[in-house]
């Protein structure tokens, strides 16, 4: 049977040190709920908090109202990246654990290492199942926030996994998986990314995910080269305007290498239309328009090779 570790807050640093990314956890006892609005208030009120943080766990959830006779409604985890900016001061103030969904930013991973904390991931989309693990719920603070108020939940056998351990090992990073090949892909920081001074931010995100820069240069494409590079789109209605945009100013072009680089880089970049891109992706965070969407990434092994040759091969065009 799979080994399970039980945690009952308050948790001490010795218990945390023994945990490793991927361990299965069952939480018993009391945990606190908070989403982004409650986090903002907590951080604004530091150091006078409505409950003691020392050794405690905050669960990122906004429970739905309970049905009669039940302590809580559905209580699935929400996306952790949304509270990243508030997590640092709370870890510094003694919070030990957080439970949420999805990856965390580099600054939070560094803070988890610095303060010897732990990030747990709960099962997304399983809010009704998780609610059965809640025996009681008590309002602690900010009742005007409704379901986003802070509640103290009494839980039993609340299931989660260690997403990031106190040494910074992260099960949500693709580099933790075995059997994924190292690949090279081409990334272009488009003229809007360069003029918005996002070059450093974008490179930082790729490096934080474990990718190496193996080639990099700045180029100002003329209309002909931009048109040639994107010739697969020549029959599309947006082509002329897009080519004009791509040749409107300098780009930073680079070859990135890492595990599963082609697919993973496009995941980090996000959907072509920033409005449809997932939270925490480059396009969601910095772009507003389907044309001016900051970054390009190759979409297959064949295009990755052709695009690398276009900029860096022996017969490079620019
Ligand atoms: P890229 O190739 O730049 O990585 P992508 O693969 O997500 O982006 P494509 O369908 O290849 O998207 O489109 C290439 C680029 O053309 C887009 O990134 C965007 O800048 C522009 N584009 C795509 N669709 C539109 C549109 N409907 N209107 C304006 N520009 C568009
Ligand atoms: Mg494309």
GROMACS .gro file of C-alpha atoms and ligand atoms in nm:
model
  350
    1UNK     CA    1   0.000   0.000   0.000
    2UNK     CA    2   0.116   0.351  -0.076
    3UNK     CA    3   0.271   0.513   0.229
    4UNK     CA    4   0.077   0.805   0.372
    5UNK     CA    5   0.204   1.073   0.608
    6UNK     CA    6  -0.038   1.233   0.855
    7UNK     CA    7  -0.007   1.601   0.942
    8UNK     CA    8  -0.195   1.770   1.227
    9UNK     CA    9  -0.132   2.145   1.263
   10UNK     CA   10   0.045   2.311   1.431
   11UNK     CA   11   0.331   2.153   1.239
   12UNK     CA   12   0.693   2.193   1.338
   13UNK     CA   13   0.994   2.234   1.109
   14UNK     CA   14   1.122   1.885   1.193
   15UNK     CA   15   0.808   1.729   1.047
   16UNK     CA   16   0.838   1.943   0.736
   17UNK     CA   17   1.200   1.845   0.677
   18UNK     CA   18   1.104   1.479   0.658
   19UNK     CA   19   0.858   1.538   0.373
   20UNK     CA   20   0.953   1.507   0.005
   21UNK     CA   21   0.784   1.630  -0.312
   22UNK     CA   22   0.532   1.365  -0.421
   23UNK     CA   23   0.457   1.227  -0.071
   24UNK     CA   24   0.091   1.156  -0.010
   25UNK     CA   25  -0.047   1.342   0.293
   26UNK     CA   26  -0.362   1.318   0.501
   27UNK     CA   27  -0.431   1.630   0.707
   28UNK     CA   28  -0.623   1.602   1.036
   29UNK     CA   29  -0.731   1.878   1.274
   30UNK     CA   30  -0.771   2.246   1.190
   31UNK     CA   31  -0.682   2.439   0.872
   32UNK     CA   32  -0.777   2.793   0.761
   33UNK     CA   33  -0.934   2.895   0.429
   34UNK     CA   34  -0.840   3.211   0.238
   35UNK     CA   35  -0.853   3.331  -0.122
   36UNK     CA   36  -0.692   3.642  -0.274
   37UNK     CA   37  -0.918   3.905  -0.111
   38UNK     CA   38  -0.870   3.759   0.236
   39UNK     CA   39  -0.497   3.732   0.171
   40UNK     CA   40  -0.475   4.099   0.085
   41UNK     CA   41  -0.643   4.187   0.415
   42UNK     CA   42  -0.422   3.951   0.613
   43UNK     CA   43  -0.108   4.102   0.466
   44UNK     CA   44  -0.237   4.458   0.518
   45UNK     CA   45  -0.305   4.383   0.885
   46UNK     CA   46   0.033   4.224   0.963
   47UNK     CA   47   0.151   4.174   1.235
   48UNK     CA   48  -0.196   4.179   1.399
   49UNK     CA   49  -0.372   3.880   1.248
   50UNK     CA   50  -0.715   3.738   1.330
   51UNK     CA   51  -0.558   3.398   1.407
   52UNK     CA   52  -0.205   3.285   1.496
   53UNK     CA   53  -0.008   3.174   1.188
   54UNK     CA   54   0.266   2.980   1.364
   55UNK     CA   55   0.275   2.622   1.237
   56UNK     CA   56  -0.057   2.658   1.055
   57UNK     CA   57  -0.184   2.567   0.707
   58UNK     CA   58  -0.390   2.794   0.479
   59UNK     CA   59  -0.609   2.622   0.220
   60UNK     CA   60  -0.686   2.827  -0.094
   61UNK     CA   61  -1.058   2.770  -0.130
   62UNK     CA   62  -1.387   2.956  -0.126
   63UNK     CA   63  -1.641   2.699  -0.006
   64UNK     CA   64  -1.994   2.713  -0.145
   65UNK     CA   65  -2.277   2.743   0.114
   66UNK     CA   66  -2.361   2.415   0.289
   67UNK     CA   67  -2.676   2.218   0.229
   68UNK     CA   68  -2.889   2.185   0.544
   69UNK     CA   69  -2.734   1.939   0.785
   70UNK     CA   70  -2.384   1.961   0.633
   71UNK     CA   71  -2.088   2.164   0.772
   72UNK     CA   72  -1.973   2.293   0.430
   73UNK     CA   73  -2.056   2.298   0.058
   74UNK     CA   74  -1.815   2.214  -0.222
   75UNK     CA   75  -1.460   2.318  -0.128
   76UNK     CA   76  -1.211   2.245  -0.407
   77UNK     CA   77  -0.873   2.419  -0.428
   78UNK     CA   78  -0.827   2.741  -0.629
   79UNK     CA   79  -0.525   2.838  -0.838
   80UNK     CA   80  -0.232   2.915  -0.611
   81UNK     CA   81  -0.050   3.155  -0.845
   82UNK     CA   82  -0.315   3.419  -0.766
   83UNK     CA   83  -0.203   3.446  -0.406
   84UNK     CA   84   0.171   3.417  -0.472
   85UNK     CA   85   0.239   3.784  -0.396
   86UNK     CA   86   0.076   3.753  -0.054
   87UNK     CA   87   0.237   3.421   0.035
   88UNK     CA   88   0.586   3.560   0.095
   89UNK     CA   89   0.500   3.787   0.392
   90UNK     CA   90   0.279   3.518   0.546
   91UNK     CA   91   0.555   3.255   0.529
   92UNK     CA   92   0.789   3.511   0.683
   93UNK     CA   93   0.532   3.560   0.962
   94UNK     CA   94   0.527   3.191   1.057
   95UNK     CA   95   0.278   3.023   0.823
   96UNK     CA   96   0.414   2.676   0.753
   97UNK     CA   97   0.193   2.517   0.493
   98UNK     CA   98  -0.031   2.613   0.203
   99UNK     CA   99  -0.273   2.396   0.008
  100UNK     CA  100  -0.382   2.488  -0.344
  101UNK     CA  101  -0.386   2.390  -0.708
  102UNK     CA  102  -0.119   2.428  -0.976
  103UNK     CA  103   0.235   2.559  -0.980
  104UNK     CA  104   0.393   2.841  -0.777
  105UNK     CA  105   0.619   3.121  -0.893
  106UNK     CA  106   0.993   3.122  -0.844
  107UNK     CA  107   0.977   3.374  -0.557
  108UNK     CA  108   0.744   3.148  -0.358
  109UNK     CA  109   0.966   2.845  -0.419
  110UNK     CA  110   1.263   3.046  -0.288
  111UNK     CA  111   1.060   3.154   0.017
  112UNK     CA  112   0.952   2.793   0.085
  113UNK     CA  113   1.321   2.698   0.094
  114UNK     CA  114   1.418   3.000   0.304
  115UNK     CA  115   1.152   2.950   0.572
  116UNK     CA  116   1.144   2.568   0.562
  117UNK     CA  117   0.779   2.548   0.460
  118UNK     CA  118   0.572   2.318   0.244
  119UNK     CA  119   0.328   2.355  -0.048
  120UNK     CA  120   0.060   2.089  -0.076
  121UNK     CA  121  -0.157   2.028  -0.380
  122UNK     CA  122  -0.517   1.916  -0.343
  123UNK     CA  123  -0.722   1.747  -0.613
  124UNK     CA  124  -0.870   2.011  -0.843
  125UNK     CA  125  -1.229   1.963  -0.950
  126UNK     CA  126  -1.300   1.731  -0.655
  127UNK     CA  127  -1.470   1.993  -0.434
  128UNK     CA  128  -1.766   1.774  -0.343
  129UNK     CA  129  -1.539   1.482  -0.249
  130UNK     CA  130  -1.313   1.707  -0.040
  131UNK     CA  131  -1.614   1.854   0.144
  132UNK     CA  132  -1.675   1.507   0.292
  133UNK     CA  133  -1.341   1.539   0.471
  134UNK     CA  134  -1.460   1.853   0.654
  135UNK     CA  135  -1.626   1.780   0.989
  136UNK     CA  136  -1.693   2.142   1.096
  137UNK     CA  137  -1.652   2.499   0.970
  138UNK     CA  138  -1.631   2.814   1.182
  139UNK     CA  139  -1.611   3.176   1.058
  140UNK     CA  140  -1.288   3.340   1.174
  141UNK     CA  141  -1.268   3.679   0.996
  142UNK     CA  142  -1.398   3.911   0.722
  143UNK     CA  143  -1.765   3.795   0.704
  144UNK     CA  144  -1.835   4.063   0.439
  145UNK     CA  145  -1.630   3.855   0.193
  146UNK     CA  146  -1.898   3.584   0.196
  147UNK     CA  147  -1.757   3.251   0.082
  148UNK     CA  148  -1.415   3.418   0.052
  149UNK     CA  149  -1.409   3.497   0.425
  150UNK     CA  150  -1.163   3.312   0.645
  151UNK     CA  151  -1.304   2.991   0.792
  152UNK     CA  152  -1.143   2.746   1.030
  153UNK     CA  153  -1.216   2.395   0.903
  154UNK     CA  154  -1.196   2.084   1.115
  155UNK     CA  155  -1.079   1.814   0.873
  156UNK     CA  156  -1.019   1.440   0.892
  157UNK     CA  157  -0.819   1.246   0.632
  158UNK     CA  158  -0.801   1.552   0.403
  159UNK     CA  159  -0.596   1.420   0.104
  160UNK     CA  160  -0.318   1.606  -0.075
  161UNK     CA  161   0.032   1.563  -0.211
  162UNK     CA  162   0.354   1.748  -0.134
  163UNK     CA  163   0.385   1.976  -0.439
  164UNK     CA  164   0.699   2.162  -0.325
  165UNK     CA  165   0.909   2.037  -0.035
  166UNK     CA  166   1.128   2.246   0.197
  167UNK     CA  167   1.431   2.188  -0.027
  168UNK     CA  168   1.250   2.337  -0.326
  169UNK     CA  169   1.183   2.010  -0.512
  170UNK     CA  170   0.873   2.071  -0.720
  171UNK     CA  171   0.654   1.797  -0.867
  172UNK     CA  172   0.493   2.052  -1.099
  173UNK     CA  173   0.813   2.120  -1.291
  174UNK     CA  174   0.844   1.917  -1.608
  175UNK     CA  175   1.213   1.854  -1.532
  176UNK     CA  176   1.106   1.624  -1.246
  177UNK     CA  177   0.961   1.374  -1.490
  178UNK     CA  178   1.170   1.095  -1.634
  179UNK     CA  179   1.162   0.982  -1.995
  180UNK     CA  180   1.104   1.325  -2.153
  181UNK     CA  181   1.370   1.406  -2.410
  182UNK     CA  182   1.579   1.718  -2.420
  183UNK     CA  183   1.480   1.928  -2.720
  184UNK     CA  184   1.563   2.261  -2.877
  185UNK     CA  185   1.301   2.515  -2.972
  186UNK     CA  186   1.299   2.867  -3.112
  187UNK     CA  187   1.156   3.157  -2.916
  188UNK     CA  188   1.107   3.510  -3.044
  189UNK     CA  189   1.037   3.798  -2.807
  190UNK     CA  190   0.831   4.004  -3.050
  191UNK     CA  191   0.867   4.383  -3.101
  192UNK     CA  192   0.598   4.454  -2.838
  193UNK     CA  193   0.781   4.242  -2.581
  194UNK     CA  194   1.109   4.426  -2.646
  195UNK     CA  195   0.955   4.775  -2.645
  196UNK     CA  196   0.766   4.695  -2.321
  197UNK     CA  197   1.099   4.604  -2.157
  198UNK     CA  198   0.985   4.248  -2.092
  199UNK     CA  199   1.297   4.073  -2.225
  200UNK     CA  200   1.441   4.006  -1.880
  201UNK     CA  201   1.109   3.896  -1.733
  202UNK     CA  202   1.044   3.652  -2.019
  203UNK     CA  203   1.394   3.502  -2.014
  204UNK     CA  204   1.368   3.471  -1.635
  205UNK     CA  205   1.051   3.264  -1.667
  206UNK     CA  206   1.209   3.020  -1.912
  207UNK     CA  207   1.525   2.988  -1.703
  208UNK     CA  208   1.318   2.934  -1.389
  209UNK     CA  209   1.156   2.637  -1.561
  210UNK     CA  210   1.498   2.484  -1.621
  211UNK     CA  211   1.558   2.578  -1.985
  212UNK     CA  212   1.904   2.673  -2.109
  213UNK     CA  213   1.967   2.948  -2.364
  214UNK     CA  214   2.195   2.798  -2.628
  215UNK     CA  215   2.175   3.084  -2.886
  216UNK     CA  216   2.047   3.440  -2.856
  217UNK     CA  217   2.059   3.759  -3.065
  218UNK     CA  218   1.864   4.073  -3.140
  219UNK     CA  219   1.733   4.120  -3.495
  220UNK     CA  220   1.517   4.376  -3.671
  221UNK     CA  221   1.328   4.177  -3.937
  222UNK     CA  222   1.241   4.350  -4.261
  223UNK     CA  223   0.896   4.287  -4.413
  224UNK     CA  224   1.031   4.023  -4.649
  225UNK     CA  225   1.201   3.815  -4.378
  226UNK     CA  226   0.905   3.845  -4.141
  227UNK     CA  227   0.674   3.742  -4.424
  228UNK     CA  228   0.895   3.446  -4.509
  229UNK     CA  229   0.921   3.332  -4.148
  230UNK     CA  230   0.544   3.330  -4.107
  231UNK     CA  231   0.463   3.216  -4.464
  232UNK     CA  232   0.233   2.937  -4.339
  233UNK     CA  233  -0.012   3.214  -4.254
  234UNK     CA  234   0.010   3.398  -4.588
  235UNK     CA  235  -0.352   3.326  -4.678
  236UNK     CA  236  -0.489   3.439  -4.343
  237UNK     CA  237  -0.667   3.776  -4.319
  238UNK     CA  238  -0.437   3.894  -4.041
  239UNK     CA  239  -0.115   3.819  -4.237
  240UNK     CA  240  -0.031   4.165  -4.377
  241UNK     CA  241  -0.090   4.346  -4.049
  242UNK     CA  242   0.097   4.080  -3.859
  243UNK     CA  243   0.402   4.099  -4.088
  244UNK     CA  244   0.401   4.479  -4.051
  245UNK     CA  245   0.397   4.434  -3.673
  246UNK     CA  246   0.677   4.176  -3.670
  247UNK     CA  247   0.899   4.411  -3.872
  248UNK     CA  248   0.808   4.723  -3.673
  249UNK     CA  249   1.099   4.700  -3.431
  250UNK     CA  250   1.373   4.475  -3.297
  251UNK     CA  251   1.302   4.121  -3.170
  252UNK     CA  252   1.510   3.903  -2.940
  253UNK     CA  253   1.549   3.557  -3.093
  254UNK     CA  254   1.679   3.259  -2.899
  255UNK     CA  255   1.714   2.883  -2.903
  256UNK     CA  256   1.610   2.721  -2.575
  257UNK     CA  257   1.705   2.370  -2.475
  258UNK     CA  258   1.543   2.151  -2.212
  259UNK     CA  259   1.318   1.856  -2.144
  260UNK     CA  260   1.006   1.860  -2.362
  261UNK     CA  261   1.104   2.215  -2.468
  262UNK     CA  262   0.874   2.251  -2.770
  263UNK     CA  263   0.549   2.171  -2.591
  264UNK     CA  264   0.647   2.311  -2.253
  265UNK     CA  265   0.765   2.647  -2.390
  266UNK     CA  266   0.429   2.690  -2.565
  267UNK     CA  267   0.252   2.610  -2.238
  268UNK     CA  268   0.455   2.878  -2.059
  269UNK     CA  269   0.375   3.125  -2.341
  270UNK     CA  270   0.001   3.048  -2.335
  271UNK     CA  271  -0.284   3.053  -2.588
  272UNK     CA  272  -0.249   3.269  -2.901
  273UNK     CA  273  -0.533   3.488  -2.774
  274UNK     CA  274  -0.422   3.635  -2.437
  275UNK     CA  275  -0.783   3.644  -2.316
  276UNK     CA  276  -0.800   3.265  -2.351
  277UNK     CA  277  -0.452   3.202  -2.206
  278UNK     CA  278  -0.421   3.029  -1.868
  279UNK     CA  279  -0.336   3.228  -1.555
  280UNK     CA  280   0.036   3.267  -1.503
  281UNK     CA  281   0.127   3.232  -1.871
  282UNK     CA  282   0.331   3.506  -2.040
  283UNK     CA  283   0.052   3.607  -2.277
  284UNK     CA  284  -0.209   3.614  -1.998
  285UNK     CA  285   0.013   3.824  -1.775
  286UNK     CA  286   0.148   4.075  -2.028
  287UNK     CA  287  -0.043   4.074  -2.357
  288UNK     CA  288  -0.387   4.210  -2.434
  289UNK     CA  289  -0.437   4.143  -2.803
  290UNK     CA  290  -0.426   3.836  -3.028
  291UNK     CA  291  -0.184   4.011  -3.266
  292UNK     CA  292   0.039   4.184  -3.010
  293UNK     CA  293   0.099   3.873  -2.804
  294UNK     CA  294   0.463   3.926  -2.697
  295UNK     CA  295   0.626   3.589  -2.772
  296UNK     CA  296   0.653   3.318  -3.036
  297UNK     CA  297   0.743   2.953  -2.976
  298UNK     CA  298   0.795   2.678  -3.237
  299UNK     CA  299   0.501   2.439  -3.255
  300UNK     CA  300   0.657   2.104  -3.366
  301UNK     CA  301   0.998   1.935  -3.400
  302UNK     CA  302   0.999   2.007  -3.776
  303UNK     CA  303   0.920   2.378  -3.740
  304UNK     CA  304   1.161   2.408  -3.446
  305UNK     CA  305   1.444   2.287  -3.672
  306UNK     CA  306   1.342   2.504  -3.968
  307UNK     CA  307   1.302   2.811  -3.747
  308UNK     CA  308   1.637   2.755  -3.573
  309UNK     CA  309   1.805   2.727  -3.914
  310UNK     CA  310   1.628   3.043  -4.030
  311UNK     CA  311   1.799   3.246  -3.758
  312UNK     CA  312   2.107   3.046  -3.659
  313UNK     CA  313   2.179   2.782  -3.930
  314UNK     CA  314   2.468   2.793  -4.178
  315UNK     CA  315   2.240   2.963  -4.434
  316UNK     CA  316   2.070   3.188  -4.184
  317UNK     CA  317   1.845   3.444  -4.347
  318UNK     CA  318   1.890   3.723  -4.093
  319LIG     P1  319   0.330   3.208  -3.269
  319LIG     O1  320   0.343   3.132  -3.401
  319LIG     O2  321   0.366   3.355  -3.281
  319LIG     O3  322   0.404   3.138  -3.159
  319LIG     P2  323   0.076   3.085  -3.221
  319LIG     O4  324   0.142   2.962  -3.271
  319LIG     O5  325   0.015   3.085  -3.086
  319LIG     O6  326   0.178   3.207  -3.223
  319LIG     P3  327  -0.040   3.121  -3.485
  319LIG     O7  328  -0.173   3.067  -3.522
  319LIG     O8  329   0.081   3.052  -3.537
  319LIG     O9  330  -0.035   3.134  -3.326
  319LIG    O10  331  -0.036   3.274  -3.530
  319LIG     C1  332   0.088   3.342  -3.545
  319LIG     C2  333   0.072   3.482  -3.492
  319LIG    O11  334  -0.014   3.555  -3.576
  319LIG     C3  335   0.008   3.490  -3.354
  319LIG    O12  336   0.098   3.471  -3.248
  319LIG     C4  337  -0.045   3.630  -3.355
  319LIG    O13  338   0.059   3.725  -3.325
  319LIG     C5  339  -0.089   3.648  -3.499
  319LIG     N1  340  -0.232   3.615  -3.513
  319LIG     C6  341  -0.289   3.493  -3.506
  319LIG     N2  342  -0.422   3.501  -3.521
  319LIG     C7  343  -0.451   3.633  -3.536
  319LIG     C8  344  -0.570   3.708  -3.557
  319LIG     N3  345  -0.689   3.648  -3.562
  319LIG     N4  346  -0.560   3.843  -3.566
  319LIG     C9  347  -0.440   3.904  -3.560
  319LIG     N5  348  -0.323   3.839  -3.542
  319LIG    C10  349  -0.328   3.705  -3.530
  320LIG    MG1  350   0.249   2.953  -3.460
   0.00000   0.00000   0.00000
